Amino acid sequence: MLNAAPGPAPDATEEDLALRDRAAGVLRENDAGGWTRAAPRLYPHQWSWDSAFIAIGWAHLDTGRALTELEGLFAAQWPTGMVPHIVFRAGPDHPYFPGPEWWDCPNSVGTGAAPGLPAATTGICQPPVHALAVRRIWELTPPAGRPAIRERIRALYPRLVAWHRYLATQRDPEGSGLVTTYHPWEGTDNSPRWDRALARIQAPDPGPYTRLDARELGDPSQRPADWDYDRYLHLVGLLRKYRYDDAQIYRHYPFLIKDVFFSAVLVAANAALLDLADVAGASDGDREQLARWLDRGQAGLAARFDAGSGLCVDYDVRAEQDIRLRTFAGFAPLFARALEDGQHAGQCAGQRDAQLRALDSGDFCGDPRLRWRLLPSTSPAEPAFEPRTYWRGPVWPVISWLLTEALTALGATARAAEMRRDSLAQIAGDGDFAEYYEPFTGKPLGSQCQSWTAAVTLDWLAAPR
Ligand code: 9WN
């Protein structure tokens, strides 16, 4: 259970309070004035799902500031409803590759998003964690602040519904309940889930380019390979060519994946918007629509569940193939947090038990070599596993956060508490709020002072031990 008011848990130790101060310091340091850099150097702009996690962190310090984070992000929402994955807000003194010129959205966007995009952005999106953040902000708003925050949530709510509508329609023309992703950058860049689809892409020719990420980290083995980047950039070129028009993309574009993790976040986010419906004064029509999307999403995930492995399976739309790999995404039904009630309850109860068994099996958290019993991004039993390389093995605190929330919601509170304790021990160890961690040694990897790691730390620290 969460504290009713912002602040540390009542049983917080000295160490907890010190960690809390440090986490708050990271957010304050990365605060660029109403929006927060995802990381001070590696990611100097505003990222979409980072912002949602960051807002959850801010909510423990200042709920008004937390909402400002999301209001700024949604000011860059496209007329289609899409919330872009990066809003380039940092200016020329903070280089990032690829920058707005690679996306060239103002000149490329077709009928769907014209005229006049509100900001320099990319043309793809990331998992919709935002509604979870708004719900947390509301939960943490003290009574005296509620009228003002309620007004702001009311103003933001239609934008959140439009965002979910975009995902439930343009990104799911089949009405399957599953979101189609267009690019590895739509969340989990070099996850091995995309390897086969990327390998099919012929003759990528993105032209000459210079990566800044490997130079920034000084260790290319922690980042996606050049092979990946060639294809990422080639895909950006194709999206530009199809003018970011979803219908065109669906017709011609080579990389279309029914991503069960992304779809699961949408299910959980639809539930969060329904929870906020009274606060936001949602119309009956919106409530019914959200309930339909939620139900459809849950059914879509149930249909992708593989009883043999206990995991949920992504689907490559172009190749018409299942993507059968043991990764964190296989736990999509858990991440969706919707396994117990609703129309699919019977089917889902069995899935929940199978998922919980798979989670602590030797393929995942039960691997005795793990430093902590935390979910690695890719199973160490998977041939594609690489313990130091980004989404191919390391533990990501934000994924652990989504999982602890899900386990709590599903009643597995002891396991959730253990995962929260282990995650805090991981973060409090070496490093400074790292982006991701080596699963066997616990070594911090990637960017340091990563905003979303600090943000979930603040949220975890508010729960009694
Ligand atoms: C590309 C900012 C982002 C996260 C992504 C993570 C990583 C970017 C990159 O960093 O992606 O968007 O340059 O590798 O994969 O999930 O939002 O933290």
XYZ file of C-alpha atoms and ligand atoms in Angstrom:
483
model
C 0.000 0.000 0.000
C 1.060 3.491 -0.732
C 1.230 6.435 1.618
C -1.815 8.663 1.419
C 0.394 11.726 1.260
C 3.670 12.429 -0.505
C 6.740 11.666 1.548
C 8.781 8.721 2.784
C 7.221 5.616 4.323
C 6.524 5.921 8.071
C 9.010 3.110 8.801
C 11.758 4.591 6.615
C 15.290 3.982 7.871
C 18.176 6.483 7.854
C 19.489 4.787 4.697
C 16.073 5.069 3.044
C 15.914 8.765 3.820
C 19.401 9.303 2.435
C 18.506 7.389 -0.745
C 15.333 9.425 -1.036
C 17.311 12.652 -0.842
C 19.686 11.458 -3.506
C 16.830 10.374 -5.805
C 15.087 13.722 -5.352
C 18.416 15.387 -6.118
C 18.643 13.566 -9.451
C 15.195 14.786 -10.520
C 15.984 18.341 -9.421
C 19.342 18.247 -11.202
C 17.747 16.943 -14.423
C 14.850 19.394 -14.215
C 15.125 21.611 -17.278
C 12.287 23.933 -16.157
C 8.884 22.255 -16.390
C 10.245 19.144 -18.073
C 12.945 16.682 -17.106
C 15.856 15.345 -19.142
C 15.685 11.555 -19.324
C 19.392 11.582 -18.404
C 21.815 14.480 -18.079
C 24.022 13.680 -21.078
C 22.993 10.544 -22.943
C 19.302 11.534 -23.230
C 19.068 15.325 -22.947
C 15.480 15.728 -24.277
C 12.005 14.782 -23.076
C 11.145 11.123 -23.701
C 7.558 9.938 -23.580
C 7.467 6.962 -21.229
C 10.398 8.336 -19.240
C 8.243 11.403 -18.561
C 5.463 9.235 -17.209
C 7.778 7.484 -14.746
C 9.417 10.806 -13.929
C 5.991 12.283 -13.118
C 5.465 9.415 -10.658
C 8.712 10.437 -8.966
C 7.833 14.137 -8.940
C 4.453 13.266 -7.421
C 6.313 12.376 -4.212
C 7.891 15.817 -4.118
C 5.312 18.114 -5.687
C 2.142 16.883 -7.384
C 1.721 20.126 -9.333
C 5.204 19.766 -10.800
C 4.418 16.142 -11.626
C 1.412 17.134 -13.681
C 3.390 19.868 -15.433
C 5.718 17.146 -16.749
C 2.833 15.413 -18.492
C 1.083 18.584 -19.621
C 4.289 19.590 -21.416
C 4.606 16.227 -23.072
C 0.978 16.189 -24.185
C 1.354 19.692 -25.621
C 3.445 17.930 -28.280
C 0.730 15.342 -28.980
C 0.050 14.909 -32.676
C -3.401 15.619 -34.123
C -3.718 11.847 -34.686
C -3.555 11.384 -30.903
C -0.032 9.945 -30.996
C 2.269 11.089 -28.199
C 5.723 11.236 -29.783
C 8.567 9.241 -28.305
C 10.927 12.226 -28.044
C 10.134 15.925 -27.810
C 13.354 17.694 -28.777
C 13.361 20.416 -26.167
C 16.987 20.736 -25.132
C 18.286 22.993 -27.889
C 21.485 22.812 -29.939
C 23.832 22.783 -26.939
C 22.678 19.274 -26.085
C 23.365 17.039 -29.071
C 21.503 13.763 -29.474
C 21.626 11.379 -32.382
C 19.428 11.010 -34.346
C 18.023 14.519 -33.930
C 14.928 16.176 -35.402
C 16.462 16.493 -38.868
C 16.500 12.707 -39.260
C 12.797 12.530 -38.514
C 11.952 15.681 -40.455
C 8.383 15.472 -39.213
C 7.193 18.964 -40.208
C 8.064 18.282 -43.841
C 7.135 14.642 -43.946
C 3.911 14.289 -42.051
C 0.968 13.309 -44.217
C -2.675 14.179 -43.955
C -3.111 12.470 -40.594
C -0.983 14.854 -38.587
C -0.846 18.061 -40.640
C -1.080 20.940 -40.391
C 1.488 22.329 -38.050
C 2.955 19.952 -35.499
C 3.207 21.638 -32.117
C 6.897 20.829 -31.477
C 10.009 19.192 -32.881
C 9.417 15.504 -32.270
C 10.112 12.025 -33.530
C 7.368 10.229 -35.462
C 6.945 7.096 -33.334
C 5.724 6.448 -29.791
C 6.402 4.502 -26.580
C 4.340 2.478 -24.077
C 1.456 4.481 -22.563
C 2.480 4.598 -18.910
C 1.042 8.130 -18.635
C -2.377 7.251 -17.227
C -0.681 5.250 -14.460
C 1.240 8.404 -13.611
C -1.866 10.598 -13.504
C -3.561 8.109 -11.204
C -0.526 8.155 -8.891
C -0.501 11.963 -8.919
C -4.147 12.004 -7.888
C -3.576 9.424 -5.132
C -0.738 11.530 -3.730
C -2.457 14.906 -3.929
C -3.187 16.205 -0.410
C -6.828 17.276 0.160
C -6.027 20.992 0.050
C -4.460 20.649 -3.386
C -7.240 18.544 -4.884
C -9.475 21.218 -6.470
C -6.609 22.670 -8.524
C -5.168 19.287 -9.489
C -8.628 17.975 -10.370
C -9.124 20.867 -12.809
C -5.829 20.089 -14.482
C -6.616 16.368 -14.689
C -9.956 17.248 -16.263
C -8.158 19.273 -18.906
C -5.594 16.543 -19.606
C -7.994 13.591 -19.613
C -9.386 14.022 -23.161
C -5.822 14.036 -24.459
C -5.145 10.767 -22.654
C -8.291 9.262 -24.152
C -7.232 10.473 -27.619
C -3.816 8.865 -27.085
C -5.394 5.544 -26.138
C -7.809 5.853 -29.077
C -4.867 6.264 -31.449
C -3.290 3.073 -30.088
C -6.554 1.125 -30.101
C -7.424 2.095 -33.688
C -4.531 3.269 -35.904
C -2.173 0.857 -34.184
C -4.682 -1.983 -34.176
C -6.609 -1.870 -37.432
C -7.390 -5.577 -36.956
C -9.247 -4.857 -33.698
C -7.188 -7.611 -32.064
C -6.641 -5.834 -28.753
C -2.905 -5.843 -29.486
C -0.874 -2.756 -30.367
C 1.323 -2.873 -33.481
C 4.715 -1.286 -33.001
C 6.681 0.200 -35.888
C 10.189 0.517 -34.545
C 12.540 -0.992 -31.923
C 12.748 2.514 -30.455
C 9.096 2.184 -29.430
C 10.344 1.001 -26.022
C 12.931 -1.749 -25.839
C 15.462 -0.990 -28.569
C 17.693 -3.998 -29.083
C 15.540 -6.648 -27.453
C 16.165 -9.966 -29.229
C 12.417 -9.988 -29.854
C 13.127 -7.892 -32.947
C 16.164 -9.749 -34.282
C 14.432 -11.856 -36.919
C 12.237 -9.043 -38.188
C 15.280 -6.762 -38.473
C 17.346 -9.478 -40.171
C 14.717 -9.728 -42.922
C 15.139 -6.076 -43.831
C 17.078 -5.882 -47.077
C 19.882 -3.514 -48.044
C 19.528 -0.878 -45.383
C 21.298 2.259 -46.505
C 20.870 5.045 -43.980
C 23.873 6.975 -45.383
C 26.810 8.165 -43.258
C 26.144 8.951 -39.608
C 28.000 9.346 -36.324
C 26.652 7.789 -33.157
C 27.081 9.791 -29.957
C 25.867 7.147 -27.513
C 28.828 4.769 -27.548
C 31.232 7.694 -27.257
C 29.257 9.064 -24.311
C 29.336 5.763 -22.427
C 32.832 4.779 -23.480
C 31.757 1.135 -23.736
C 29.947 0.143 -26.926
C 29.223 -3.356 -25.552
C 26.498 -1.850 -23.344
C 24.639 -0.382 -26.325
C 22.921 -1.694 -29.472
C 25.340 -2.721 -32.244
C 25.923 -0.762 -35.451
C 24.014 -3.550 -37.225
C 20.966 -2.509 -35.178
C 21.504 1.205 -35.746
C 21.763 0.744 -39.534
C 18.342 -0.832 -39.481
C 16.850 1.646 -36.991
C 17.843 4.513 -39.261
C 16.712 2.728 -42.385
C 13.299 2.271 -40.773
C 13.164 5.972 -39.890
C 13.812 6.707 -43.578
C 10.882 4.492 -44.547
C 8.563 6.092 -41.988
C 9.510 9.461 -43.462
C 8.830 8.135 -46.946
C 5.346 7.005 -45.870
C 4.849 10.418 -44.302
C 4.118 8.892 -40.884
C 0.733 7.919 -42.270
C -0.500 4.857 -40.389
C -2.543 3.503 -43.307
C 0.440 3.744 -45.674
C 2.747 2.242 -43.090
C 0.407 -0.652 -42.595
C 0.264 -1.239 -46.342
C 3.962 -1.043 -47.224
C 6.287 -0.949 -44.263
C 8.407 -4.025 -43.348
C 8.452 -3.870 -39.532
C 5.047 -4.401 -37.860
C 4.978 -6.252 -34.551
C 2.092 -7.074 -32.256
C 4.022 -6.234 -29.094
C 2.442 -7.949 -26.094
C 4.311 -5.821 -23.545
C 3.216 -2.526 -25.112
C -0.323 -3.936 -25.362
C -0.251 -4.924 -21.692
C 0.711 -1.418 -20.621
C -2.272 -0.127 -22.599
C -4.594 -2.511 -20.736
C -3.279 -1.301 -17.372
C -3.489 2.307 -18.575
C -7.102 1.904 -19.702
C -7.922 0.611 -16.227
C -6.177 3.666 -14.734
C -8.237 6.027 -16.911
C -11.411 4.262 -15.783
C -10.291 4.705 -12.161
C -9.916 8.421 -12.858
C -13.225 8.760 -14.725
C -15.110 10.369 -11.823
C -12.241 12.702 -10.964
C -12.060 13.795 -14.590
C -15.833 13.939 -15.139
C -15.545 11.493 -18.057
C -18.551 11.104 -20.326
C -20.507 7.844 -20.428
C -19.278 7.393 -23.979
C -15.635 7.605 -22.919
C -16.191 5.228 -20.029
C -17.834 2.654 -22.295
C -15.117 3.039 -24.884
C -12.338 2.608 -22.329
C -14.024 -0.493 -20.905
C -14.272 -1.975 -24.414
C -10.601 -1.299 -25.128
C -9.637 -2.801 -21.801
C -11.657 -5.916 -22.428
C -10.378 -6.275 -25.969
C -6.800 -5.854 -24.807
C -7.215 -8.493 -22.154
C -8.723 -10.900 -24.697
C -5.910 -10.125 -27.150
C -3.282 -11.014 -24.565
C -5.150 -14.145 -23.504
C -5.121 -15.274 -27.138
C -1.323 -14.879 -27.312
C -0.708 -16.900 -24.165
C 1.264 -20.116 -24.551
C 0.268 -22.603 -21.877
C 3.375 -24.736 -22.461
C 5.859 -22.029 -21.496
C 3.529 -19.960 -19.326
C 4.530 -16.934 -21.423
C 2.781 -14.538 -23.763
C 4.065 -14.477 -27.356
C 4.664 -11.461 -29.641
C 3.585 -11.692 -33.273
C 5.375 -10.529 -36.408
C 2.555 -9.201 -38.607
C 4.594 -9.037 -41.820
C 6.161 -12.480 -41.521
C 2.956 -13.914 -40.010
C 5.111 -15.605 -37.366
C 5.093 -15.971 -33.604
C 8.119 -14.517 -31.840
C 8.975 -17.186 -29.302
C 11.699 -15.896 -27.028
C 12.001 -15.909 -23.262
C 12.065 -12.219 -22.381
C 10.418 -9.955 -19.785
C 7.670 -9.286 -22.361
C 6.408 -12.847 -21.928
C 4.905 -11.625 -18.652
C 2.524 -9.303 -20.467
C -0.572 -10.747 -18.751
C 1.011 -9.862 -15.394
C 1.997 -6.376 -16.577
C -1.608 -5.876 -17.757
C -2.729 -6.450 -14.141
C -6.123 -7.522 -15.396
C -6.023 -11.228 -14.787
C -8.683 -11.562 -12.171
C -11.957 -9.987 -13.064
C -13.889 -9.101 -16.170
C -15.170 -11.272 -18.948
C -12.076 -13.453 -19.221
C -11.727 -14.253 -15.537
C -11.794 -18.067 -15.752
C -9.223 -18.239 -18.513
C -7.056 -15.650 -16.782
C -6.829 -17.244 -13.330
C -4.970 -20.220 -14.843
C -2.710 -17.858 -16.745
C -1.873 -15.909 -13.632
C -0.685 -19.011 -11.797
C 1.323 -20.163 -14.814
C 2.902 -16.716 -15.111
C 3.845 -16.623 -11.434
C 5.440 -20.060 -11.760
C 7.358 -19.014 -14.889
C 8.517 -15.812 -13.181
C 10.346 -17.676 -10.430
C 11.442 -20.585 -12.619
C 15.090 -21.281 -13.428
C 14.643 -19.449 -16.749
C 13.948 -16.153 -14.999
C 14.139 -14.997 -11.378
C 14.939 -18.502 -10.133
C 18.283 -18.658 -11.948
C 20.726 -19.235 -9.043
C 23.405 -17.076 -10.693
C 21.312 -13.894 -10.315
C 22.565 -11.295 -7.842
C 18.959 -10.522 -6.883
C 15.699 -12.299 -7.773
C 14.813 -9.566 -10.253
C 13.464 -10.096 -13.768
C 16.197 -9.834 -16.423
C 15.150 -8.216 -19.707
C 16.086 -11.451 -21.504
C 16.252 -14.880 -19.892
C 19.821 -16.074 -19.196
C 18.654 -19.379 -20.718
C 18.017 -17.698 -24.073
C 20.859 -18.018 -26.650
C 20.517 -14.283 -27.430
C 21.157 -13.363 -23.775
C 23.978 -10.859 -23.179
C 24.326 -9.778 -19.540
C 25.745 -6.281 -20.234
C 23.942 -5.314 -23.389
C 20.949 -3.082 -22.915
C 17.654 -4.936 -23.453
C 19.370 -8.271 -24.108
C 19.859 -9.266 -20.454
C 20.270 -6.452 -17.909
C 17.661 -5.677 -15.256
C 15.832 -2.371 -15.830
C 14.393 -0.775 -12.664
C 11.401 0.667 -14.517
C 10.395 -2.801 -15.668
C 10.825 -4.038 -12.098
C 8.578 -1.168 -11.001
C 5.819 -2.125 -13.439
C 6.115 -5.673 -12.156
C 5.975 -4.784 -8.454
C 2.881 -2.693 -9.144
C 1.310 -5.567 -11.073
C 2.121 -8.156 -8.420
C 0.668 -5.892 -5.746
C -2.508 -5.365 -7.761
C -2.843 -9.101 -8.334
C -2.486 -9.918 -4.649
C 1.064 -11.342 -4.757
C 2.060 -8.760 -2.175
C 4.868 -10.706 -0.473
C 6.638 -11.294 -3.788
C 6.091 -7.643 -4.725
C 7.604 -6.483 -1.422
C 10.617 -8.741 -1.908
C 11.150 -7.409 -5.433
C 10.869 -3.843 -4.176
C 13.448 -4.495 -1.429
C 15.827 -6.138 -3.895
C 15.381 -3.311 -6.394
C 16.176 -0.723 -3.750
C 19.242 -2.726 -2.674
C 20.341 -2.857 -6.314
C 19.972 0.899 -6.733
C 21.518 1.756 -3.368
C 24.597 -0.339 -4.196
C 27.237 0.760 -6.662
C 26.555 3.523 -9.145
C 24.283 6.495 -9.215
C 20.744 5.626 -10.317
C 21.892 3.601 -13.295
C 19.818 3.033 -16.389
C 20.152 -0.788 -16.124
C 22.092 -3.425 -14.140
C 24.086 -6.551 -14.912
C 21.897 -9.370 -13.555
C 24.665 -11.632 -12.151
C 26.978 -9.064 -10.587
C 24.539 -6.217 -9.946
C 26.970 -3.842 -11.655
C 25.388 -0.529 -12.729
C 25.414 -0.007 -16.510
C 24.385 2.568 -19.097
C 23.682 6.136 -18.165
C 24.049 7.279 -14.546
C 21.639 9.734 -12.898
C 18.899 8.313 -15.102
C 15.751 10.223 -14.162
C 13.302 7.326 -14.324
C 15.462 5.186 -12.042
C 15.417 7.984 -9.454
C 11.666 8.372 -9.953
C 10.756 4.747 -9.283
C 13.106 4.788 -6.291
C 11.021 7.604 -4.797
C 7.849 5.614 -5.366
C 9.258 2.399 -3.888
C 10.559 4.259 -0.850
C 7.062 5.543 -0.083
C 5.759 2.019 0.468
C 6.219 0.596 3.971
C 8.917 -2.095 4.073
C 16.095 5.743 -28.023
C 15.419 7.249 -22.759
C 15.249 6.082 -23.690
C 14.190 5.076 -23.203
C 14.198 3.795 -24.029
C 15.611 3.244 -24.056
C 16.578 4.285 -24.624
C 16.881 5.597 -26.729
C 18.338 5.322 -27.058
O 16.530 5.464 -23.834
O 16.242 4.526 -25.965
O 14.784 6.126 -27.753
O 19.001 6.260 -27.512
O 18.786 4.201 -26.876
O 15.669 2.065 -24.780
O 13.297 2.856 -23.494
O 12.927 5.663 -23.269
O 15.671 6.815 -21.461
